């Protein structure tokens, strides 16, 4: 090979290296400046479309872990529930008392200690003495809640994935995007309703655009969502650990 040809080859290699370096630098600069680079792309969509995508993702997920506070009908509840299409399980805290909920199909069970039942309101179970007796009988057991009992209507909704999410994942007012954020190390895009007064929803920018955090309108609670799509066992309690109260439960 002649000296001239060798020189041309060296110049070509050098030029190629310079171009590659320039391209790499440009790409790096773009990634640093673009908060949606490397994401699932929903952050570039209009707010209404983001809400539709995240609702569809939540509906399609086979399971979810939901935790946080909900205010409903003037009463505050702290929830820690795992939900899927066949039911759900977890705990609910309200007015200083905590009880477990388990629903398998249409069968709903409530589990609480004796103190929970002893503080039931007189009248629904036959008076204070009867309620005190119920505490000893029901405490620490899974109590099967009759479907006609008011408690069934009140608490079964906390174990119903579709019903609960339909009621929660709704923002009120005009929708808008409120920048990029982060929840538990995951990048999110935030959508607001009514400039925030109608609630805010953080949607994952990584993988499937699941909702990760919801602040409800009017101070009606804040909820976190995790373990989307992660299945969990859901079985009825053993007969020895179950009490079928057989009539209306004492009011809590």
mmCIF file of C-alpha atoms in Angstrom:
data_model
loop_
_atom_site.group_PDB
_atom_site.id
_atom_site.type_symbol
_atom_site.label_atom_id
_atom_site.label_comp_id
_atom_site.label_asym_id
_atom_site.label_seq_id
_atom_site.Cartn_x
_atom_site.Cartn_y
_atom_site.Cartn_z
ATOM 1 C CA UNK A 1 0.000 0.000 0.000
ATOM 2 C CA UNK A 2 1.347 3.435 -0.919
ATOM 3 C CA UNK A 3 1.933 6.189 1.579
ATOM 4 C CA UNK A 4 -0.835 8.191 -0.078
ATOM 5 C CA UNK A 5 -3.344 5.319 0.321
ATOM 6 C CA UNK A 6 -2.320 4.797 3.921
ATOM 7 C CA UNK A 7 -2.849 8.480 4.624
ATOM 8 C CA UNK A 8 -6.274 8.345 3.094
ATOM 9 C CA UNK A 9 -7.191 5.326 5.274
ATOM 10 C CA UNK A 10 -5.995 7.066 8.427
ATOM 11 C CA UNK A 11 -8.011 10.176 7.561
ATOM 12 C CA UNK A 12 -11.115 8.045 6.903
ATOM 13 C CA UNK A 13 -10.755 6.242 10.249
ATOM 14 C CA UNK A 14 -10.221 9.540 12.053
ATOM 15 C CA UNK A 15 -13.223 11.116 10.353
ATOM 16 C CA UNK A 16 -15.385 8.128 11.289
ATOM 17 C CA UNK A 17 -14.273 8.330 14.914
ATOM 18 C CA UNK A 18 -15.026 12.046 15.045
ATOM 19 C CA UNK A 19 -18.518 11.475 13.599
ATOM 20 C CA UNK A 20 -19.237 8.662 16.049
ATOM 21 C CA UNK A 21 -18.108 10.829 18.953
ATOM 22 C CA UNK A 22 -20.247 13.715 17.756
ATOM 23 C CA UNK A 23 -23.283 11.450 17.398
ATOM 24 C CA UNK A 24 -22.761 9.951 20.847
ATOM 25 C CA UNK A 25 -22.392 13.396 22.378
ATOM 26 C CA UNK A 26 -25.543 14.608 20.666
ATOM 27 C CA UNK A 27 -27.524 11.604 21.853
ATOM 28 C CA UNK A 28 -26.275 12.015 25.384
ATOM 29 C CA UNK A 29 -27.243 15.643 25.348
ATOM 30 C CA UNK A 30 -30.721 14.793 24.098
ATOM 31 C CA UNK A 31 -31.251 12.184 26.812
ATOM 32 C CA UNK A 32 -30.176 14.596 29.505
ATOM 33 C CA UNK A 33 -32.492 17.318 28.276
ATOM 34 C CA UNK A 34 -35.541 15.182 27.466
ATOM 35 C CA UNK A 35 -37.369 13.847 30.578
ATOM 36 C CA UNK A 36 -39.311 11.406 28.392
ATOM 37 C CA UNK A 37 -36.230 9.795 26.852
ATOM 38 C CA UNK A 38 -36.141 6.097 27.626
ATOM 39 C CA UNK A 39 -39.693 6.076 29.040
ATOM 40 C CA UNK A 40 -42.875 4.374 27.842
ATOM 41 C CA UNK A 41 -43.789 7.615 26.057
ATOM 42 C CA UNK A 42 -47.053 8.435 27.824
ATOM 43 C CA UNK A 43 -45.548 11.650 29.170
ATOM 44 C CA UNK A 44 -45.703 13.110 25.662
ATOM 45 C CA UNK A 45 -49.447 12.456 25.334
ATOM 46 C CA UNK A 46 -52.330 14.810 26.201
ATOM 47 C CA UNK A 47 -53.600 14.577 29.781
ATOM 48 C CA UNK A 48 -56.902 12.983 28.786
ATOM 49 C CA UNK A 49 -55.138 10.284 26.807
ATOM 50 C CA UNK A 50 -52.799 9.573 29.728
ATOM 51 C CA UNK A 51 -55.773 9.095 32.028
ATOM 52 C CA UNK A 52 -57.422 6.744 29.530
ATOM 53 C CA UNK A 53 -54.219 4.714 29.152
ATOM 54 C CA UNK A 54 -53.677 4.339 32.882
ATOM 55 C CA UNK A 55 -57.314 3.375 33.487
ATOM 56 C CA UNK A 56 -57.049 0.706 30.790
ATOM 57 C CA UNK A 57 -53.805 -0.589 32.305
ATOM 58 C CA UNK A 58 -55.359 -0.756 35.784
ATOM 59 C CA UNK A 59 -58.437 -2.580 34.498
ATOM 60 C CA UNK A 60 -56.310 -5.142 32.643
ATOM 61 C CA UNK A 61 -53.980 -5.885 35.577
ATOM 62 C CA UNK A 62 -54.823 -9.131 37.333
ATOM 63 C CA UNK A 63 -53.981 -7.776 40.802
ATOM 64 C CA UNK A 64 -52.861 -4.700 42.753
ATOM 65 C CA UNK A 65 -51.750 -3.691 46.251
ATOM 66 C CA UNK A 66 -53.512 -0.542 47.438
ATOM 67 C CA UNK A 67 -52.645 1.379 50.607
ATOM 68 C CA UNK A 68 -53.481 4.750 52.093
ATOM 69 C CA UNK A 69 -56.399 6.809 53.392
ATOM 70 C CA UNK A 70 -59.906 7.215 52.028
ATOM 71 C CA UNK A 71 -62.648 9.508 53.321
ATOM 72 C CA UNK A 72 -66.113 8.224 52.460
ATOM 73 C CA UNK A 73 -69.450 9.559 53.721
ATOM 74 C CA UNK A 74 -67.666 11.685 56.317
ATOM 75 C CA UNK A 75 -65.738 8.741 57.740
ATOM 76 C CA UNK A 76 -62.001 8.129 57.326
ATOM 77 C CA UNK A 77 -60.588 4.686 56.556
ATOM 78 C CA UNK A 78 -56.977 3.558 56.315
ATOM 79 C CA UNK A 79 -56.699 0.742 53.790
ATOM 80 C CA UNK A 80 -54.038 -1.869 53.157
ATOM 81 C CA UNK A 81 -55.607 -4.215 50.613
ATOM 82 C CA UNK A 82 -54.513 -6.649 47.928
ATOM 83 C CA UNK A 83 -57.149 -7.007 45.240
ATOM 84 C CA UNK A 84 -57.888 -9.115 42.182
ATOM 85 C CA UNK A 85 -60.928 -10.136 40.157
ATOM 86 C CA UNK A 86 -61.979 -12.952 42.513
ATOM 87 C CA UNK A 87 -61.883 -10.880 45.692
ATOM 88 C CA UNK A 88 -59.350 -9.369 48.043
ATOM 89 C CA UNK A 89 -57.771 -9.409 51.476
ATOM 90 C CA UNK A 90 -56.150 -6.953 53.841
ATOM 91 C CA UNK A 91 -56.918 -4.623 56.706
ATOM 92 C CA UNK A 92 -59.014 -1.539 57.356
ATOM 93 C CA UNK A 93 -58.523 0.922 60.211
ATOM 94 C CA UNK A 94 -61.271 3.316 61.240
ATOM 95 C CA UNK A 95 -61.921 5.259 64.461
ATOM 96 C CA UNK A 96 -58.966 3.637 66.156
ATOM 97 C CA UNK A 97 -60.049 0.075 65.420
ATOM 98 C CA UNK A 98 -58.461 -2.270 62.887
ATOM 99 C CA UNK A 99 -60.130 -5.279 61.323
ATOM 100 C CA UNK A 100 -59.247 -7.680 58.545
ATOM 101 C CA UNK A 101 -61.322 -8.212 55.436
ATOM 102 C CA UNK A 102 -61.314 -11.267 53.192
ATOM 103 C CA UNK A 103 -63.604 -11.840 50.243
ATOM 104 C CA UNK A 104 -63.491 -15.000 48.151
ATOM 105 C CA UNK A 105 -66.081 -14.790 45.410
ATOM 106 C CA UNK A 106 -69.291 -13.596 47.062
ATOM 107 C CA UNK A 107 -68.244 -14.747 50.554
ATOM 108 C CA UNK A 108 -67.098 -11.903 52.791
ATOM 109 C CA UNK A 109 -65.321 -12.429 56.111
ATOM 110 C CA UNK A 110 -64.438 -9.892 58.780
ATOM 111 C CA UNK A 111 -61.788 -10.605 61.418
ATOM 112 C CA UNK A 112 -61.161 -8.497 64.527
ATOM 113 C CA UNK A 113 -60.143 -8.904 68.152
ATOM 114 C CA UNK A 114 -62.597 -9.173 71.036
ATOM 115 C CA UNK A 115 -62.187 -5.493 71.866
ATOM 116 C CA UNK A 116 -63.541 -4.525 68.446
ATOM 117 C CA UNK A 117 -66.750 -6.483 69.023
ATOM 118 C CA UNK A 118 -67.138 -5.435 72.673
ATOM 119 C CA UNK A 119 -67.275 -1.808 71.555
ATOM 120 C CA UNK A 120 -70.073 -2.516 69.100
ATOM 121 C CA UNK A 121 -73.031 -0.196 69.433
ATOM 122 C CA UNK A 122 -75.825 -1.495 71.654
ATOM 123 C CA UNK A 123 -79.053 -2.404 69.924
ATOM 124 C CA UNK A 124 -78.054 -4.241 66.767
ATOM 125 C CA UNK A 125 -77.025 -7.461 68.500
ATOM 126 C CA UNK A 126 -79.467 -7.386 71.409
ATOM 127 C CA UNK A 127 -77.991 -4.799 73.803
ATOM 128 C CA UNK A 128 -74.674 -4.110 75.522
ATOM 129 C CA UNK A 129 -74.582 -7.451 77.329
ATOM 130 C CA UNK A 130 -75.155 -9.338 74.114
ATOM 131 C CA UNK A 131 -72.488 -7.303 72.357
ATOM 132 C CA UNK A 132 -70.030 -8.063 75.154
ATOM 133 C CA UNK A 133 -70.799 -11.749 74.742
ATOM 134 C CA UNK A 134 -70.325 -11.430 70.998
ATOM 135 C CA UNK A 135 -66.824 -10.097 71.645
ATOM 136 C CA UNK A 136 -65.806 -13.347 73.291
ATOM 137 C CA UNK A 137 -67.412 -15.439 70.587
ATOM 138 C CA UNK A 138 -66.240 -13.525 67.539
ATOM 139 C CA UNK A 139 -62.854 -12.151 68.616
ATOM 140 C CA UNK A 140 -59.950 -13.512 66.585
ATOM 141 C CA UNK A 141 -62.223 -15.467 64.241
ATOM 142 C CA UNK A 142 -63.193 -14.959 60.620
ATOM 143 C CA UNK A 143 -66.823 -13.910 60.887
ATOM 144 C CA UNK A 144 -68.860 -14.659 57.787
ATOM 145 C CA UNK A 145 -70.843 -11.536 56.972
ATOM 146 C CA UNK A 146 -74.412 -12.199 55.756
ATOM 147 C CA UNK A 147 -75.041 -10.628 52.359
ATOM 148 C CA UNK A 148 -78.131 -8.879 53.685
ATOM 149 C CA UNK A 149 -76.216 -7.219 56.514
ATOM 150 C CA UNK A 150 -75.410 -3.492 56.172
ATOM 151 C CA UNK A 151 -71.767 -4.351 56.926
ATOM 152 C CA UNK A 152 -71.625 -6.459 53.757
ATOM 153 C CA UNK A 153 -72.638 -3.530 51.582
ATOM 154 C CA UNK A 154 -70.292 -1.185 53.426
ATOM 155 C CA UNK A 155 -67.151 -3.297 53.383
ATOM 156 C CA UNK A 156 -67.370 -5.576 50.350
ATOM 157 C CA UNK A 157 -66.530 -2.581 48.153
ATOM 158 C CA UNK A 158 -63.101 -2.398 49.803
ATOM 159 C CA UNK A 159 -62.402 -5.878 48.422
ATOM 160 C CA UNK A 160 -63.713 -5.291 44.890
ATOM 161 C CA UNK A 161 -60.882 -4.271 42.537
ATOM 162 C CA UNK A 162 -62.996 -3.007 39.656
ATOM 163 C CA UNK A 163 -65.550 -1.199 41.802
ATOM 164 C CA UNK A 164 -62.935 0.413 44.019
ATOM 165 C CA UNK A 165 -60.683 1.566 41.179
ATOM 166 C CA UNK A 166 -63.633 2.882 39.163
ATOM 167 C CA UNK A 167 -64.561 5.069 42.103
ATOM 168 C CA UNK A 168 -61.029 6.185 42.892
ATOM 169 C CA UNK A 169 -59.253 6.736 39.575
ATOM 170 C CA UNK A 170 -61.421 9.635 38.512
ATOM 171 C CA UNK A 171 -60.151 13.197 38.372
ATOM 172 C CA UNK A 172 -62.668 16.029 38.371
ATOM 173 C CA UNK A 173 -62.508 19.164 36.264
ATOM 174 C CA UNK A 174 -60.339 20.015 33.287
ATOM 175 C CA UNK A 175 -57.360 17.666 32.941
ATOM 176 C CA UNK A 176 -53.800 18.941 32.609
ATOM 177 C CA UNK A 177 -50.250 17.686 32.986
ATOM 178 C CA UNK A 178 -48.260 18.871 35.982
ATOM 179 C CA UNK A 179 -44.714 17.873 35.138
ATOM 180 C CA UNK A 180 -42.463 14.908 35.752
ATOM 181 C CA UNK A 181 -42.103 13.448 39.232
ATOM 182 C CA UNK A 182 -40.972 10.292 41.003
ATOM 183 C CA UNK A 183 -42.696 7.742 43.210
ATOM 184 C CA UNK A 184 -40.623 5.146 45.090
ATOM 185 C CA UNK A 185 -37.807 5.483 42.595
ATOM 186 C CA UNK A 186 -40.059 5.255 39.524
ATOM 187 C CA UNK A 187 -40.369 8.192 37.134
ATOM 188 C CA UNK A 188 -43.911 9.475 36.709
ATOM 189 C CA UNK A 189 -45.980 12.002 34.832
ATOM 190 C CA UNK A 190 -48.552 13.810 36.961
ATOM 191 C CA UNK A 191 -52.061 14.548 35.739
ATOM 192 C CA UNK A 192 -54.326 16.970 37.583
ATOM 193 C CA UNK A 193 -58.030 17.719 37.531
ATOM 194 C CA UNK A 194 -59.250 21.291 37.980
ATOM 195 C CA UNK A 195 -55.721 22.629 38.553
ATOM 196 C CA UNK A 196 -55.294 20.132 41.384
ATOM 197 C CA UNK A 197 -58.541 20.805 43.214
ATOM 198 C CA UNK A 198 -60.085 17.846 41.387
ATOM 199 C CA UNK A 199 -57.308 15.455 42.405
ATOM 200 C CA UNK A 200 -53.876 14.447 41.095
ATOM 201 C CA UNK A 201 -52.661 11.165 39.671
ATOM 202 C CA UNK A 202 -49.057 10.048 39.161
ATOM 203 C CA UNK A 203 -48.650 7.613 36.256
ATOM 204 C CA UNK A 204 -45.613 5.404 35.733
ATOM 205 C CA UNK A 205 -43.288 6.358 32.884
ATOM 206 C CA UNK A 206 -41.546 3.000 33.147
ATOM 207 C CA UNK A 207 -43.063 -0.135 31.650
ATOM 208 C CA UNK A 208 -46.846 -0.285 31.721
ATOM 209 C CA UNK A 209 -48.404 3.118 32.569
ATOM 210 C CA UNK A 210 -49.966 2.059 35.845
ATOM 211 C CA UNK A 211 -51.252 4.621 38.365
ATOM 212 C CA UNK A 212 -48.816 4.848 41.301
ATOM 213 C CA UNK A 213 -50.181 7.606 43.527
ATOM 214 C CA UNK A 214 -53.546 9.312 43.823
ATOM 215 C CA UNK A 215 -54.469 12.417 45.798
ATOM 216 C CA UNK A 216 -58.252 12.563 45.843
ATOM 217 C CA UNK A 217 -60.249 15.728 45.341
ATOM 218 C CA UNK A 218 -61.414 17.695 48.359
ATOM 219 C CA UNK A 219 -58.934 16.151 50.778
ATOM 220 C CA UNK A 220 -60.674 12.769 50.499
ATOM 221 C CA UNK A 221 -57.482 10.778 50.943
ATOM 222 C CA UNK A 222 -54.166 9.781 49.397
ATOM 223 C CA UNK A 223 -53.477 6.299 48.049
ATOM 224 C CA UNK A 224 -50.440 4.430 46.730
ATOM 225 C CA UNK A 225 -50.649 1.581 44.216
ATOM 226 C CA UNK A 226 -47.998 -1.109 43.836
ATOM 227 C CA UNK A 227 -47.450 -4.760 42.877
ATOM 228 C CA UNK A 228 -49.528 -4.354 39.739
ATOM 229 C CA UNK A 229 -50.138 -7.731 38.117
ATOM 230 C CA UNK A 230 -48.586 -9.675 41.018
ATOM 231 C CA UNK A 231 -50.928 -12.537 41.852
ATOM 232 C CA UNK A 232 -51.550 -13.726 45.409
ATOM 233 C CA UNK A 233 -53.400 -16.670 47.002
ATOM 234 C CA UNK A 234 -57.013 -16.133 47.951
ATOM 235 C CA UNK A 235 -58.639 -18.970 49.884
ATOM 236 C CA UNK A 236 -61.470 -19.272 52.375
ATOM 237 C CA UNK A 237 -60.480 -19.674 56.033
ATOM 238 C CA UNK A 238 -60.697 -23.109 57.600
ATOM 239 C CA UNK A 239 -64.009 -24.077 59.271
ATOM 240 C CA UNK A 240 -62.287 -24.171 62.664
ATOM 241 C CA UNK A 241 -61.261 -20.527 62.268
ATOM 242 C CA UNK A 242 -64.671 -19.341 61.048
ATOM 243 C CA UNK A 243 -67.859 -18.224 62.778
ATOM 244 C CA UNK A 244 -71.113 -17.954 60.844
ATOM 245 C CA UNK A 245 -72.943 -15.405 62.965
ATOM 246 C CA UNK A 246 -76.168 -16.252 61.208
ATOM 247 C CA UNK A 247 -77.875 -12.881 61.698
ATOM 248 C CA UNK A 248 -77.160 -9.175 61.576
ATOM 249 C CA UNK A 249 -73.782 -8.392 63.069
ATOM 250 C CA UNK A 250 -73.329 -5.994 65.968
ATOM 251 C CA UNK A 251 -72.858 -2.497 64.542
ATOM 252 C CA UNK A 252 -69.275 -1.275 64.792
#
